[in-house]
């Protein structure tokens, strides 16, 4: 969960870090120069300083910060590639075992599209999406396939996010060797190649090129926004809201709630919702509870501050509420689901959530003057303690009723979880129809 002072600025900076290029696509595998090593050392020193100033736990979970970063510095001196340099910096932070403290490396010019998506269902990793016309589809990877290993590593609930961080941000790969088990029980090994889209090494944001790169950046952002838009189905008495992330302004939350404010029931689908902004969470709570709610206590370095959401009173939605979560529900999504449980506002259905619940802030930096290399670090500035006195970090939310799709359901694009949740609100909905409501979409 991240703090927000300016919604538009935060979104732009996140996009800037993800897309603005500093390095060509192949450079991370090339030999590293002394100049690049020194840049890595500078990044490490700046990040250590950010951590010392801002991390919520002065004891750093028992880690000796000076020793840990000295070890990282020594390793950078021996690194053989820029990818190794970035990996060393990232590992120094990952050793804190904190879901919201991590390195934001300079972006690649190339975009790696693997053509498939994986998710934990219960304790197993399953393929939940395969892009049409991708190498993954051509090689026979299918929905419902269980991923036993990727490049020899078993995927678990604890390491799935690290896998995604490594392959998408730190060290994208041209392909992966997958060991899978098909829904019928047959084992296969597949080598699935990524589609590598090479972009510019350097983007010109000065408008000396008539703004070509700048407007390309805006279009890229609009494309990404389309994939993360809020979708809904209005069934009359029941409103189904597929909320992909907590990214709305307060006015936008109010406007969206107006769509169902006077209805009988809301089915809020937070599956795959990794979290977002605190302000969005607070405003949602204010719109769905008829009384003021203590959201949590923010345990910072020097103090512990109670955070309360003020109800909108008669303007708040008063109908029945069912919330869906899964292993991809993190941060604000987990906080909201747990508040619903603790305040007995509704029912939470699905899978155990991610257990990635801290409050963090991004610290953005750059190297260079004429040619800018942006990088950054996300640092946890508060642990969040629920009203039962417990933190959700590393634990997650246990649903009131556990409902999981089977491999066969995934393969057939059925959604028995959404169908069951709808039945609790008096709506008869087949698993097939539920599965067709919010189809997976891909970047253009």
Short mmCIF file of C-alpha atoms in Angstrom, two decimals:
data_model
loop_
_atom_site.label_atom_id
_atom_site.label_comp_id
_atom_site.label_asym_id
_atom_site.label_seq_id
_atom_site.Cartn_x
_atom_site.Cartn_y
_atom_site.Cartn_z
CA UNK A 1 0.00 0.00 0.00
CA UNK A 2 1.41 3.36 -0.97
CA UNK A 3 0.84 6.84 0.31
CA UNK A 4 -0.36 9.45 -2.14
CA UNK A 5 0.04 13.21 -2.19
CA UNK A 6 -0.79 13.75 -5.85
CA UNK A 7 -2.63 11.02 -7.76
CA UNK A 8 -1.60 12.13 -11.24
CA UNK A 9 2.05 12.66 -10.25
CA UNK A 10 2.27 9.24 -8.59
CA UNK A 11 0.81 7.46 -11.59
CA UNK A 12 3.14 9.32 -13.97
CA UNK A 13 6.22 8.53 -11.90
CA UNK A 14 5.31 4.84 -11.75
CA UNK A 15 4.87 4.83 -15.52
CA UNK A 16 8.11 6.80 -15.92
CA UNK A 17 10.08 4.18 -13.98
CA UNK A 18 8.53 1.31 -15.89
CA UNK A 19 8.86 2.69 -19.41
CA UNK A 20 11.51 5.40 -19.60
CA UNK A 21 14.59 3.80 -20.96
CA UNK A 22 18.11 3.97 -19.77
CA UNK A 23 19.62 0.72 -21.00
CA UNK A 24 19.44 -1.33 -24.19
CA UNK A 25 17.69 -4.69 -23.95
CA UNK A 26 20.81 -6.84 -24.07
CA UNK A 27 23.12 -4.85 -21.82
CA UNK A 28 22.25 -6.62 -18.58
CA UNK A 29 23.85 -9.78 -19.88
CA UNK A 30 26.98 -8.01 -21.12
CA UNK A 31 30.22 -7.51 -19.23
CA UNK A 32 30.03 -4.61 -16.80
CA UNK A 33 32.47 -1.68 -17.03
CA UNK A 34 34.16 0.05 -14.10
CA UNK A 35 31.91 3.04 -14.82
CA UNK A 36 28.79 0.86 -14.51
CA UNK A 37 30.12 -0.68 -11.29
CA UNK A 38 30.61 2.79 -9.83
CA UNK A 39 27.08 3.71 -10.80
CA UNK A 40 25.89 0.56 -9.06
CA UNK A 41 27.86 1.53 -5.95
CA UNK A 42 26.25 4.99 -6.03
CA UNK A 43 22.76 3.47 -6.29
CA UNK A 44 23.58 1.18 -3.36
CA UNK A 45 24.76 4.09 -1.20
CA UNK A 46 21.72 6.22 -2.00
CA UNK A 47 19.33 3.35 -1.27
CA UNK A 48 21.07 2.57 2.02
CA UNK A 49 20.66 6.22 3.01
CA UNK A 50 16.95 6.13 2.07
CA UNK A 51 16.52 2.99 4.16
CA UNK A 52 18.28 4.46 7.20
CA UNK A 53 16.15 7.60 7.08
CA UNK A 54 12.77 6.09 6.32
CA UNK A 55 12.41 2.40 7.25
CA UNK A 56 9.82 1.94 9.98
CA UNK A 57 11.90 -0.52 12.04
CA UNK A 58 15.10 1.01 13.41
CA UNK A 59 16.41 -2.51 14.07
CA UNK A 60 15.79 -3.60 10.45
CA UNK A 61 14.33 -6.96 11.57
CA UNK A 62 17.64 -7.82 13.23
CA UNK A 63 19.75 -7.16 10.13
CA UNK A 64 23.09 -5.37 10.58
CA UNK A 65 22.57 -2.82 7.84
CA UNK A 66 26.20 -1.72 7.61
CA UNK A 67 27.46 -5.29 7.31
CA UNK A 68 24.77 -6.26 4.79
CA UNK A 69 25.45 -3.31 2.50
CA UNK A 70 29.23 -3.71 2.85
CA UNK A 71 28.80 -7.29 1.63
CA UNK A 72 26.69 -6.04 -1.29
CA UNK A 73 29.32 -3.43 -2.14
CA UNK A 74 32.07 -6.06 -2.19
CA UNK A 75 29.97 -8.26 -4.47
CA UNK A 76 29.41 -5.40 -6.93
CA UNK A 77 33.19 -5.08 -7.28
CA UNK A 78 33.25 -8.66 -8.59
CA UNK A 79 30.02 -8.58 -10.63
CA UNK A 80 30.33 -9.78 -14.20
CA UNK A 81 27.27 -8.09 -15.69
CA UNK A 82 24.93 -5.19 -15.07
CA UNK A 83 22.18 -7.70 -14.35
CA UNK A 84 24.30 -9.08 -11.52
CA UNK A 85 24.85 -5.55 -10.17
CA UNK A 86 21.10 -4.93 -10.06
CA UNK A 87 20.53 -8.36 -8.54
CA UNK A 88 23.01 -7.63 -5.74
CA UNK A 89 21.28 -4.33 -4.92
CA UNK A 90 17.87 -6.00 -4.99
CA UNK A 91 19.00 -8.87 -2.74
CA UNK A 92 20.25 -6.45 -0.09
CA UNK A 93 16.65 -5.27 0.30
CA UNK A 94 14.97 -8.64 -0.19
CA UNK A 95 16.89 -9.93 2.82
CA UNK A 96 14.61 -7.75 4.98
CA UNK A 97 11.75 -10.09 4.01
CA UNK A 98 9.43 -7.12 3.63
CA UNK A 99 6.79 -7.16 0.90
CA UNK A 100 6.90 -3.41 0.31
CA UNK A 101 10.65 -2.71 0.40
CA UNK A 102 12.37 -3.37 -2.91
CA UNK A 103 14.65 -1.92 -5.58
CA UNK A 104 13.17 -0.26 -8.67
CA UNK A 105 15.90 -0.76 -11.29
CA UNK A 106 16.40 1.31 -14.43
CA UNK A 107 14.04 0.09 -17.13
CA UNK A 108 15.01 -1.85 -20.20
CA UNK A 109 14.38 -0.50 -23.69
CA UNK A 110 13.03 -3.92 -24.66
CA UNK A 111 9.67 -5.22 -23.50
CA UNK A 112 9.50 -8.94 -22.75
CA UNK A 113 6.10 -10.54 -23.26
CA UNK A 114 6.01 -14.12 -22.02
CA UNK A 115 2.51 -14.81 -23.29
CA UNK A 116 1.19 -16.56 -20.19
CA UNK A 117 0.19 -15.77 -16.61
CA UNK A 118 0.55 -17.86 -13.47
CA UNK A 119 -1.25 -17.71 -10.14
CA UNK A 120 -1.26 -19.65 -6.89
CA UNK A 121 -4.52 -21.53 -6.31
CA UNK A 122 -4.31 -23.03 -2.88
CA UNK A 123 -0.73 -24.28 -2.63
CA UNK A 124 -0.18 -24.90 -6.34
CA UNK A 125 0.79 -22.64 -9.24
CA UNK A 126 -1.56 -22.78 -12.22
CA UNK A 127 -1.61 -21.20 -15.66
CA UNK A 128 -4.58 -18.83 -15.64
CA UNK A 129 -4.06 -17.13 -19.00
CA UNK A 130 -2.34 -17.87 -22.32
CA UNK A 131 -2.05 -15.20 -24.97
CA UNK A 132 -3.39 -16.14 -28.43
CA UNK A 133 -0.67 -16.49 -31.08
CA UNK A 134 2.09 -16.55 -28.46
CA UNK A 135 4.92 -19.07 -28.36
CA UNK A 136 3.36 -20.38 -25.15
CA UNK A 137 0.20 -21.28 -27.06
CA UNK A 138 2.19 -22.77 -29.92
CA UNK A 139 4.20 -24.97 -27.54
CA UNK A 140 1.01 -26.34 -25.98
CA UNK A 141 0.83 -24.47 -22.68
CA UNK A 142 -2.83 -24.41 -21.65
CA UNK A 143 -5.14 -22.94 -19.04
CA UNK A 144 -5.25 -25.19 -15.99
CA UNK A 145 -1.71 -26.54 -16.44
CA UNK A 146 0.04 -26.81 -13.09
CA UNK A 147 3.52 -25.30 -13.10
CA UNK A 148 5.80 -27.68 -11.21
CA UNK A 149 8.98 -25.71 -11.95
CA UNK A 150 10.43 -22.81 -13.91
CA UNK A 151 14.08 -23.18 -14.93
CA UNK A 152 14.44 -25.79 -12.21
CA UNK A 153 12.84 -23.74 -9.43
CA UNK A 154 9.57 -24.76 -7.77
CA UNK A 155 7.03 -21.96 -7.50
CA UNK A 156 5.45 -21.44 -4.06
CA UNK A 157 3.31 -18.84 -2.38
CA UNK A 158 6.42 -17.36 -0.79
CA UNK A 159 8.54 -17.04 -3.90
CA UNK A 160 6.01 -16.35 -6.69
CA UNK A 161 6.30 -12.58 -6.35
CA UNK A 162 10.10 -12.86 -6.40
CA UNK A 163 9.84 -14.93 -9.59
CA UNK A 164 7.72 -12.21 -11.22
CA UNK A 165 10.06 -9.47 -9.95
CA UNK A 166 13.11 -11.28 -11.31
CA UNK A 167 11.72 -12.19 -14.73
CA UNK A 168 9.85 -8.92 -15.35
CA UNK A 169 12.04 -6.24 -13.77
CA UNK A 170 15.48 -7.38 -12.69
CA UNK A 171 16.55 -9.86 -15.34
CA UNK A 172 14.00 -10.60 -18.08
CA UNK A 173 14.77 -13.76 -20.02
CA UNK A 174 14.25 -14.62 -23.71
CA UNK A 175 12.61 -17.85 -22.65
CA UNK A 176 11.87 -20.29 -19.82
CA UNK A 177 11.99 -24.04 -19.35
CA UNK A 178 8.70 -25.12 -17.76
CA UNK A 179 7.80 -28.39 -16.12
CA UNK A 180 4.02 -28.75 -16.13
CA UNK A 181 1.33 -31.20 -15.17
CA UNK A 182 -1.71 -31.18 -17.43
CA UNK A 183 -5.24 -31.35 -15.98
CA UNK A 184 -5.32 -35.04 -17.04
CA UNK A 185 -2.19 -35.73 -14.95
CA UNK A 186 0.35 -35.99 -17.76
CA UNK A 187 3.75 -34.34 -17.21
CA UNK A 188 5.47 -32.26 -19.87
CA UNK A 189 8.56 -30.12 -20.23
CA UNK A 190 8.18 -27.06 -22.45
CA UNK A 191 10.63 -24.40 -23.54
CA UNK A 192 8.53 -21.27 -23.97
CA UNK A 193 10.08 -18.23 -25.64
CA UNK A 194 9.23 -14.62 -24.91
CA UNK A 195 8.30 -12.04 -27.53
CA UNK A 196 10.92 -9.31 -27.25
CA UNK A 197 9.80 -5.89 -28.45
CA UNK A 198 12.80 -3.62 -28.82
CA UNK A 199 12.24 0.05 -28.04
CA UNK A 200 14.50 3.07 -28.10
CA UNK A 201 17.59 3.14 -25.95
CA UNK A 202 17.03 6.79 -25.07
CA UNK A 203 13.73 8.67 -24.98
CA UNK A 204 13.66 12.36 -25.85
CA UNK A 205 11.23 14.17 -23.54
CA UNK A 206 12.44 17.68 -24.44
CA UNK A 207 9.98 18.12 -27.37
CA UNK A 208 12.91 18.82 -29.75
CA UNK A 209 11.52 15.92 -31.78
CA UNK A 210 7.99 17.44 -31.81
CA UNK A 211 7.17 15.39 -28.73
CA UNK A 212 7.16 12.03 -30.51
CA UNK A 213 8.66 10.08 -27.60
CA UNK A 214 6.56 11.95 -25.05
CA UNK A 215 3.30 11.15 -26.81
CA UNK A 216 4.39 7.54 -27.32
CA UNK A 217 4.87 7.41 -23.56
CA UNK A 218 1.36 8.77 -23.00
CA UNK A 219 -0.13 6.21 -25.39
CA UNK A 220 1.72 3.45 -23.57
CA UNK A 221 0.20 4.67 -20.32
CA UNK A 222 -3.28 4.73 -21.82
CA UNK A 223 -2.80 1.16 -23.04
CA UNK A 224 -1.79 0.05 -19.55
CA UNK A 225 -4.72 1.94 -18.01
CA UNK A 226 -7.12 0.08 -20.30
CA UNK A 227 -5.91 -3.25 -18.90
CA UNK A 228 -6.47 -2.05 -15.33
CA UNK A 229 -9.80 -0.32 -15.75
CA UNK A 230 -12.64 -1.00 -13.32
CA UNK A 231 -15.29 -3.25 -14.84
CA UNK A 232 -18.77 -4.07 -13.62
CA UNK A 233 -22.00 -5.92 -14.34
CA UNK A 234 -25.30 -4.51 -13.09
CA UNK A 235 -27.80 -7.32 -12.51
CA UNK A 236 -30.47 -5.05 -11.11
CA UNK A 237 -30.65 -6.09 -7.48
CA UNK A 238 -26.95 -7.05 -7.40
CA UNK A 239 -23.99 -5.05 -8.65
CA UNK A 240 -20.75 -6.92 -9.44
CA UNK A 241 -17.64 -4.72 -9.33
CA UNK A 242 -14.35 -6.10 -10.62
CA UNK A 243 -11.86 -3.79 -8.88
CA UNK A 244 -8.33 -4.38 -10.29
CA UNK A 245 -6.49 -1.97 -8.00
CA UNK A 246 -7.00 0.83 -5.48
CA UNK A 247 -6.24 3.68 -7.83
CA UNK A 248 -9.27 5.98 -7.70
CA UNK A 249 -9.51 9.52 -6.42
CA UNK A 250 -12.10 10.15 -3.69
CA UNK A 251 -14.45 11.73 -6.25
CA UNK A 252 -14.08 8.71 -8.55
CA UNK A 253 -14.91 6.32 -5.70
CA UNK A 254 -18.03 8.33 -4.89
CA UNK A 255 -19.04 8.37 -8.54
CA UNK A 256 -18.59 4.61 -8.91
CA UNK A 257 -20.53 3.86 -5.72
CA UNK A 258 -23.35 6.03 -7.06
CA UNK A 259 -23.94 3.28 -9.63
CA UNK A 260 -25.18 0.90 -6.91
CA UNK A 261 -25.68 3.11 -3.84
CA UNK A 262 -29.40 2.38 -3.61
CA UNK A 263 -29.19 -1.26 -4.69
CA UNK A 264 -29.72 -4.36 -2.56
CA UNK A 265 -26.31 -6.01 -2.76
CA UNK A 266 -22.71 -5.59 -3.89
CA UNK A 267 -20.34 -8.35 -4.96
CA UNK A 268 -16.88 -6.77 -4.78
CA UNK A 269 -14.33 -8.83 -6.70
CA UNK A 270 -10.82 -8.08 -5.37
CA UNK A 271 -9.15 -11.15 -6.87
CA UNK A 272 -5.82 -10.21 -8.37
CA UNK A 273 -6.04 -6.73 -6.81
CA UNK A 274 -2.51 -6.06 -5.55
CA UNK A 275 -3.46 -2.92 -3.61
CA UNK A 276 -2.75 0.74 -4.28
CA UNK A 277 -3.45 4.03 -2.57
CA UNK A 278 -4.46 4.57 1.04
CA UNK A 279 -6.85 7.37 0.09
CA UNK A 280 -8.81 5.04 -2.18
CA UNK A 281 -9.13 2.45 0.59
CA UNK A 282 -10.35 5.02 3.10
CA UNK A 283 -12.93 6.45 0.72
CA UNK A 284 -14.26 3.00 -0.14
CA UNK A 285 -14.68 2.20 3.56
CA UNK A 286 -16.43 5.54 4.09
CA UNK A 287 -18.87 4.67 1.30
CA UNK A 288 -19.66 1.12 2.43
CA UNK A 289 -20.01 1.50 6.21
CA UNK A 290 -22.79 3.37 8.03
CA UNK A 291 -20.51 4.27 10.95
CA UNK A 292 -17.00 5.53 11.51
CA UNK A 293 -14.47 2.71 11.33
CA UNK A 294 -11.00 2.41 12.81
CA UNK A 295 -9.10 1.07 9.81
CA UNK A 296 -5.82 0.18 11.56
CA UNK A 297 -2.98 1.52 13.67
CA UNK A 298 0.02 2.72 11.64
CA UNK A 299 3.11 1.57 13.56
CA UNK A 300 5.90 3.91 12.49
CA UNK A 301 9.46 4.27 13.71
CA UNK A 302 8.63 6.72 16.48
CA UNK A 303 4.91 6.41 17.08
CA UNK A 304 1.72 4.44 16.61
CA UNK A 305 -1.14 6.36 15.03
CA UNK A 306 -4.77 5.20 14.84
CA UNK A 307 -6.30 5.70 11.39
CA UNK A 308 -10.06 6.18 11.14
CA UNK A 309 -12.41 6.34 8.16
CA UNK A 310 -15.38 8.70 8.59
CA UNK A 311 -18.64 7.21 7.34
CA UNK A 312 -20.69 9.11 4.78
CA UNK A 313 -23.70 8.26 6.93
CA UNK A 314 -26.93 8.24 4.97
CA UNK A 315 -24.92 8.46 1.74
CA UNK A 316 -23.19 5.14 2.44
CA UNK A 317 -24.27 1.94 0.69
CA UNK A 318 -26.27 -0.15 3.16
CA UNK A 319 -26.99 -3.30 1.17
CA UNK A 320 -25.50 -6.78 1.51
CA UNK A 321 -21.80 -7.20 0.75
CA UNK A 322 -19.78 -10.17 -0.48
CA UNK A 323 -16.04 -9.77 -1.11
CA UNK A 324 -13.92 -12.09 -3.27
CA UNK A 325 -10.17 -12.51 -2.66
CA UNK A 326 -7.45 -14.84 -3.89
CA UNK A 327 -3.68 -15.30 -3.63
CA UNK A 328 -3.19 -12.22 -5.81
CA UNK A 329 -5.14 -9.95 -3.46
CA UNK A 330 -2.62 -7.81 -1.61
CA UNK A 331 -2.16 -4.72 0.52
CA UNK A 332 -5.28 -2.48 0.40
CA UNK A 333 -7.37 -5.37 -0.92
CA UNK A 334 -6.39 -7.45 2.11
CA UNK A 335 -7.00 -4.59 4.51
CA UNK A 336 -10.48 -4.03 3.13
CA UNK A 337 -11.38 -7.73 3.27
CA UNK A 338 -10.17 -7.99 6.87
CA UNK A 339 -12.08 -4.86 7.91
CA UNK A 340 -15.25 -6.42 6.46
CA UNK A 341 -14.61 -9.51 8.59
CA UNK A 342 -13.72 -7.71 11.81
CA UNK A 343 -16.68 -5.34 11.55
CA UNK A 344 -19.03 -8.14 10.43
CA UNK A 345 -20.06 -6.07 7.42
CA UNK A 346 -20.23 -8.97 4.95
CA UNK A 347 -18.79 -12.29 3.83
CA UNK A 348 -15.33 -12.90 2.38
CA UNK A 349 -15.04 -15.76 -0.14
CA UNK A 350 -12.14 -17.33 -2.02
CA UNK A 351 -8.49 -18.14 -1.29
CA UNK A 352 -6.02 -16.97 1.34
CA UNK A 353 -4.67 -13.58 0.29
CA UNK A 354 -1.06 -12.59 -0.42
CA UNK A 355 -0.01 -11.44 3.05
CA UNK A 356 1.71 -8.37 1.59
CA UNK A 357 0.36 -5.64 3.86
CA UNK A 358 2.62 -2.74 4.75
CA UNK A 359 2.58 1.00 4.06
CA UNK A 360 5.32 2.25 1.79
CA UNK A 361 6.55 5.23 -0.16
CA UNK A 362 8.58 5.33 -3.37
CA UNK A 363 11.81 7.30 -3.41
CA UNK A 364 12.75 8.30 -6.94
CA UNK A 365 16.32 9.02 -8.05
CA UNK A 366 18.29 9.54 -11.22
CA UNK A 367 21.81 9.28 -12.53
CA UNK A 368 23.27 11.63 -15.13
CA UNK A 369 22.36 15.08 -16.37
CA UNK A 370 21.84 15.19 -20.13
CA UNK A 371 21.03 11.49 -20.38
CA UNK A 372 19.01 10.53 -17.33
CA UNK A 373 18.92 7.05 -15.83
CA UNK A 374 15.94 6.83 -13.45
CA UNK A 375 15.83 4.31 -10.61
CA UNK A 376 14.22 4.15 -7.22
CA UNK A 377 13.33 2.22 -4.12
CA UNK A 378 10.08 1.41 -2.35
CA UNK A 379 10.50 1.59 1.43
CA UNK A 380 8.06 0.54 4.13
CA UNK A 381 7.39 3.42 6.52
CA UNK A 382 4.71 1.74 8.67
CA UNK A 383 3.41 -1.65 9.71
CA UNK A 384 -0.38 -1.79 9.85
CA UNK A 385 -2.00 -3.31 12.92
CA UNK A 386 -5.64 -4.33 12.63
CA UNK A 387 -8.19 -3.83 15.39
CA UNK A 388 -7.62 -7.40 16.59
CA UNK A 389 -4.03 -6.40 17.39
CA UNK A 390 -2.51 -8.38 14.50
CA UNK A 391 -0.60 -7.54 11.33
CA UNK A 392 -1.52 -9.25 8.06
CA UNK A 393 2.05 -9.15 6.71
CA UNK A 394 3.23 -12.66 5.89
CA UNK A 395 -0.13 -14.13 6.96
CA UNK A 396 -2.87 -12.78 4.74
CA UNK A 397 -6.63 -12.90 5.11
CA UNK A 398 -8.26 -16.29 5.60
CA UNK A 399 -11.65 -16.18 3.84
CA UNK A 400 -14.85 -16.98 5.69
CA UNK A 401 -15.42 -19.67 3.08
CA UNK A 402 -12.63 -21.16 1.00
CA UNK A 403 -13.69 -21.61 -2.62
CA UNK A 404 -11.13 -22.53 -5.29
CA UNK A 405 -11.40 -23.28 -9.00
CA UNK A 406 -10.13 -26.67 -10.11
CA UNK A 407 -7.67 -27.23 -12.94
CA UNK A 408 -10.62 -28.32 -15.06
CA UNK A 409 -12.46 -25.09 -14.23
CA UNK A 410 -9.46 -23.02 -15.30
CA UNK A 411 -9.09 -25.02 -18.50
CA UNK A 412 -12.77 -24.53 -19.37
CA UNK A 413 -12.75 -20.82 -18.36
CA UNK A 414 -15.35 -21.45 -15.69
CA UNK A 415 -15.59 -19.30 -12.56
CA UNK A 416 -17.35 -21.33 -9.86
CA UNK A 417 -16.15 -18.91 -7.16
CA UNK A 418 -17.96 -15.92 -8.64
CA UNK A 419 -21.01 -18.07 -9.34
CA UNK A 420 -21.12 -19.27 -5.72
CA UNK A 421 -20.71 -15.75 -4.36
CA UNK A 422 -23.60 -14.58 -6.55
CA UNK A 423 -25.78 -17.37 -5.18
CA UNK A 424 -25.26 -16.02 -1.66
CA UNK A 425 -26.97 -12.84 -2.87
CA UNK A 426 -29.86 -14.70 -4.49
CA UNK A 427 -28.48 -14.58 -8.04
CA UNK A 428 -28.52 -17.72 -10.18
CA UNK A 429 -25.36 -17.60 -12.27
CA UNK A 430 -23.67 -20.51 -14.02
CA UNK A 431 -19.91 -21.01 -13.71
CA UNK A 432 -19.63 -20.68 -17.50
CA UNK A 433 -21.45 -17.34 -17.56
CA UNK A 434 -19.48 -16.08 -14.58
CA UNK A 435 -16.24 -17.02 -16.33
CA UNK A 436 -17.20 -14.94 -19.37
CA UNK A 437 -17.98 -11.75 -17.43
CA UNK A 438 -14.45 -10.41 -17.02
CA UNK A 439 -12.19 -12.06 -19.60
CA UNK A 440 -8.39 -11.72 -19.47
CA UNK A 441 -7.13 -8.90 -21.67
CA UNK A 442 -3.67 -8.39 -23.11
CA UNK A 443 -1.47 -5.41 -23.88
CA UNK A 444 -1.74 -4.32 -27.49
#
